[in-house]
Amino acid sequence: MKKYLYTLIAAMMAATNLMAQHAPMAFAGESVLSVATTIIENPKDTIMFTMTGMNSGDITLPEMKGMGTIPSFTISGVSFTMDENHVVTFPEQTFSTSVEVDGTEKSITGLSFSGTYTMADRSMEIVVTFKYGSMPFPMTYSFKGYYVKDTANGINVLAYDKNTNSNAYGLNGQRVPDGAHGIVIIGGKKYLKR
């Protein structure tokens, strides 16, 4: 019983600390948008996660380009849980929202949203399946990225110097190839390669 109580208190403190320190959190990484038989890969997307409570938050997806442009939109009130290992789990859930395009409101019907945020390596993975406006096929947006900051936008993006690429290592400690994207370590400091 004591172990459960201590775990619960630690999880609540971590969530409170997370909410207080990281109002909107940005995650940069790779995404894939698939519609029917079309697959569109984007090596440098950024999503936002804003906690609105101890077990809910908002996820803002970036503009998606492909067969047409889908504007950035926010999925409000996604629910999540946090385990004793500080892994935030977004169970599968539905949502609905809308965006305005050229003065016309377009509906977005979320058929499924799920994901995880792992505090240990600050990684976020999400999968979102949704219908946009009157498009006949649902779309699936998959994303995996890492927490970054961008001082210009209150987020904090780490600078990357192309001249130091030969000494870049991944978060797992292995050297990364020249064309790699994502978080790398150079000279003991983390950088975002885009």
XYZ file of C-alpha atoms in Angstrom:
194
model
C 0.000 0.000 0.000
C 2.826 2.405 0.891
C 4.606 1.694 -2.402
C 1.417 2.493 -4.345
C 0.895 5.704 -2.366
C 4.501 6.841 -2.931
C 4.236 6.010 -6.632
C 0.989 7.959 -6.900
C 2.484 10.971 -5.099
C 5.609 10.857 -7.300
C 3.485 10.666 -10.473
C 1.331 13.596 -9.324
C 4.420 15.668 -8.492
C 5.988 14.839 -11.866
C 2.791 15.809 -13.697
C 2.500 19.036 -11.721
C 6.156 19.800 -12.393
C 5.688 18.973 -16.084
C 2.655 21.253 -16.302
C 4.350 24.126 -14.458
C 7.668 24.009 -16.303
C 6.581 23.183 -19.810
C 3.460 25.162 -20.603
C 3.457 24.522 -24.362
C 6.034 21.877 -25.274
C 7.297 21.526 -28.842
C 8.431 18.243 -30.336
C 10.379 18.146 -33.605
C 10.792 15.043 -35.714
C 9.660 13.050 -38.702
C 6.090 12.502 -39.830
C 4.234 10.431 -42.381
C 0.841 11.364 -43.818
C -0.955 8.586 -45.656
C -4.145 8.910 -47.669
C -5.424 5.840 -49.523
C -2.317 4.739 -51.497
C -0.426 8.031 -51.196
C 2.341 8.367 -48.591
C 3.926 11.749 -47.866
C 7.014 11.805 -45.631
C 8.183 14.960 -43.881
C 11.583 14.805 -42.123
C 11.009 17.976 -40.076
C 7.614 18.524 -38.514
C 6.873 20.150 -35.171
C 3.882 19.420 -32.961
C 2.865 21.188 -29.750
C 1.592 19.629 -26.528
C -0.014 21.868 -23.912
C -1.188 20.386 -20.622
C -4.564 21.764 -19.575
C -4.952 19.581 -16.485
C -3.439 16.666 -14.590
C -4.792 14.185 -17.149
C -5.695 16.215 -20.227
C -4.052 18.453 -22.788
C -4.142 19.889 -26.280
C -2.113 18.636 -29.249
C -1.495 21.039 -32.149
C -0.556 19.423 -35.439
C 1.346 21.337 -38.139
C 0.109 22.280 -41.592
C 0.116 19.160 -43.778
C 0.921 19.399 -47.461
C 0.366 16.735 -50.052
C -2.568 16.369 -52.427
C -3.777 19.645 -50.908
C -2.943 21.667 -47.834
C -4.553 20.884 -44.519
C -4.056 23.806 -42.138
C -2.602 23.373 -38.675
C -5.246 22.333 -36.148
C -5.534 21.633 -32.436
C -7.001 18.519 -30.882
C -8.401 19.806 -27.599
C -8.923 17.851 -24.418
C -6.995 14.668 -25.199
C -6.864 12.466 -22.129
C -3.751 10.738 -20.846
C -2.369 8.745 -17.927
C 1.143 8.619 -16.481
C 2.755 5.480 -15.089
C 5.439 5.134 -12.419
C 8.168 5.242 -15.104
C 6.982 8.710 -16.207
C 5.557 7.472 -19.481
C 2.504 9.471 -20.525
C 0.043 7.342 -22.488
C -2.678 8.809 -24.679
C -5.165 5.943 -25.034
C -7.031 5.604 -28.303
C -9.743 8.265 -28.449
C -11.850 10.188 -30.943
C -12.118 13.954 -31.414
C -13.674 16.640 -33.559
C -12.585 20.163 -34.407
C -12.761 22.592 -37.292
C -10.565 25.067 -39.160
C -11.347 28.078 -41.288
C -10.063 28.037 -44.879
C -10.730 31.058 -47.110
C -13.705 32.081 -44.972
C -15.228 28.588 -44.998
C -15.313 26.352 -41.944
C -14.031 22.810 -42.586
C -14.715 20.023 -40.133
C -12.079 17.589 -38.935
C -13.457 14.330 -37.564
C -10.912 12.346 -35.600
C -11.524 8.648 -35.976
C -8.596 7.784 -33.716
C -5.854 9.497 -31.699
C -3.254 7.673 -29.593
C 0.339 8.118 -28.527
C 3.010 8.234 -25.848
C 5.368 10.774 -24.321
C 8.406 9.215 -22.628
C 10.000 11.629 -20.192
C 13.253 9.630 -19.970
C 14.289 10.473 -23.549
C 11.716 13.272 -24.078
C 10.213 11.516 -27.095
C 6.660 11.880 -28.372
C 4.954 9.417 -30.692
C 1.413 9.898 -31.965
C -0.867 8.374 -34.579
C -3.931 10.343 -35.697
C -6.554 9.111 -38.178
C -9.057 11.728 -39.310
C -11.380 12.905 -42.088
C -10.954 16.446 -43.376
C -13.864 18.397 -44.826
C -15.543 16.507 -47.655
C -12.482 14.433 -48.612
C -13.714 10.884 -49.252
C -10.788 9.052 -47.612
C -9.538 9.204 -44.031
C -5.932 10.270 -43.483
C -3.411 8.905 -41.009
C -0.726 11.202 -39.576
C 2.122 9.464 -37.723
C 4.789 11.419 -35.859
C 7.873 10.645 -33.774
C 9.925 13.490 -32.378
C 11.835 14.859 -29.450
C 11.266 17.788 -27.119
C 12.934 20.995 -28.305
C 12.885 24.639 -27.292
C 12.655 27.735 -29.481
C 13.399 31.037 -27.779
C 11.833 33.058 -30.609
C 8.484 31.324 -30.067
C 8.872 30.554 -26.368
C 9.873 27.012 -27.267
C 13.762 26.870 -27.601
C 15.095 25.211 -30.832
C 18.702 24.165 -30.554
C 21.012 25.575 -33.222
C 22.778 23.237 -35.619
C 26.064 24.008 -37.330
C 26.496 22.033 -40.575
C 30.303 22.264 -40.265
C 30.345 20.038 -37.162
C 28.294 17.198 -38.649
C 31.207 14.739 -38.850
C 31.286 14.520 -35.029
C 27.527 14.083 -34.530
C 26.172 11.243 -32.410
C 22.615 10.087 -31.799
C 20.976 9.879 -28.372
C 22.027 6.209 -28.277
C 25.717 7.211 -28.535
C 26.263 5.975 -32.098
C 27.670 8.194 -34.843
C 24.948 9.483 -37.182
C 25.298 9.733 -40.982
C 25.613 13.138 -42.678
C 21.996 13.169 -43.948
C 20.394 12.254 -40.593
C 17.713 14.489 -39.048
C 16.608 14.910 -35.462
C 18.357 15.391 -32.136
C 22.134 14.824 -32.210
C 24.942 15.307 -29.711
C 28.001 17.294 -30.809
C 30.753 18.058 -28.320
C 28.524 17.049 -25.416
C 25.687 19.422 -26.424
C 22.346 18.558 -28.040
C 21.428 20.053 -31.419
C 18.407 19.732 -33.674
C 19.339 18.738 -37.223
C 16.677 19.728 -39.747
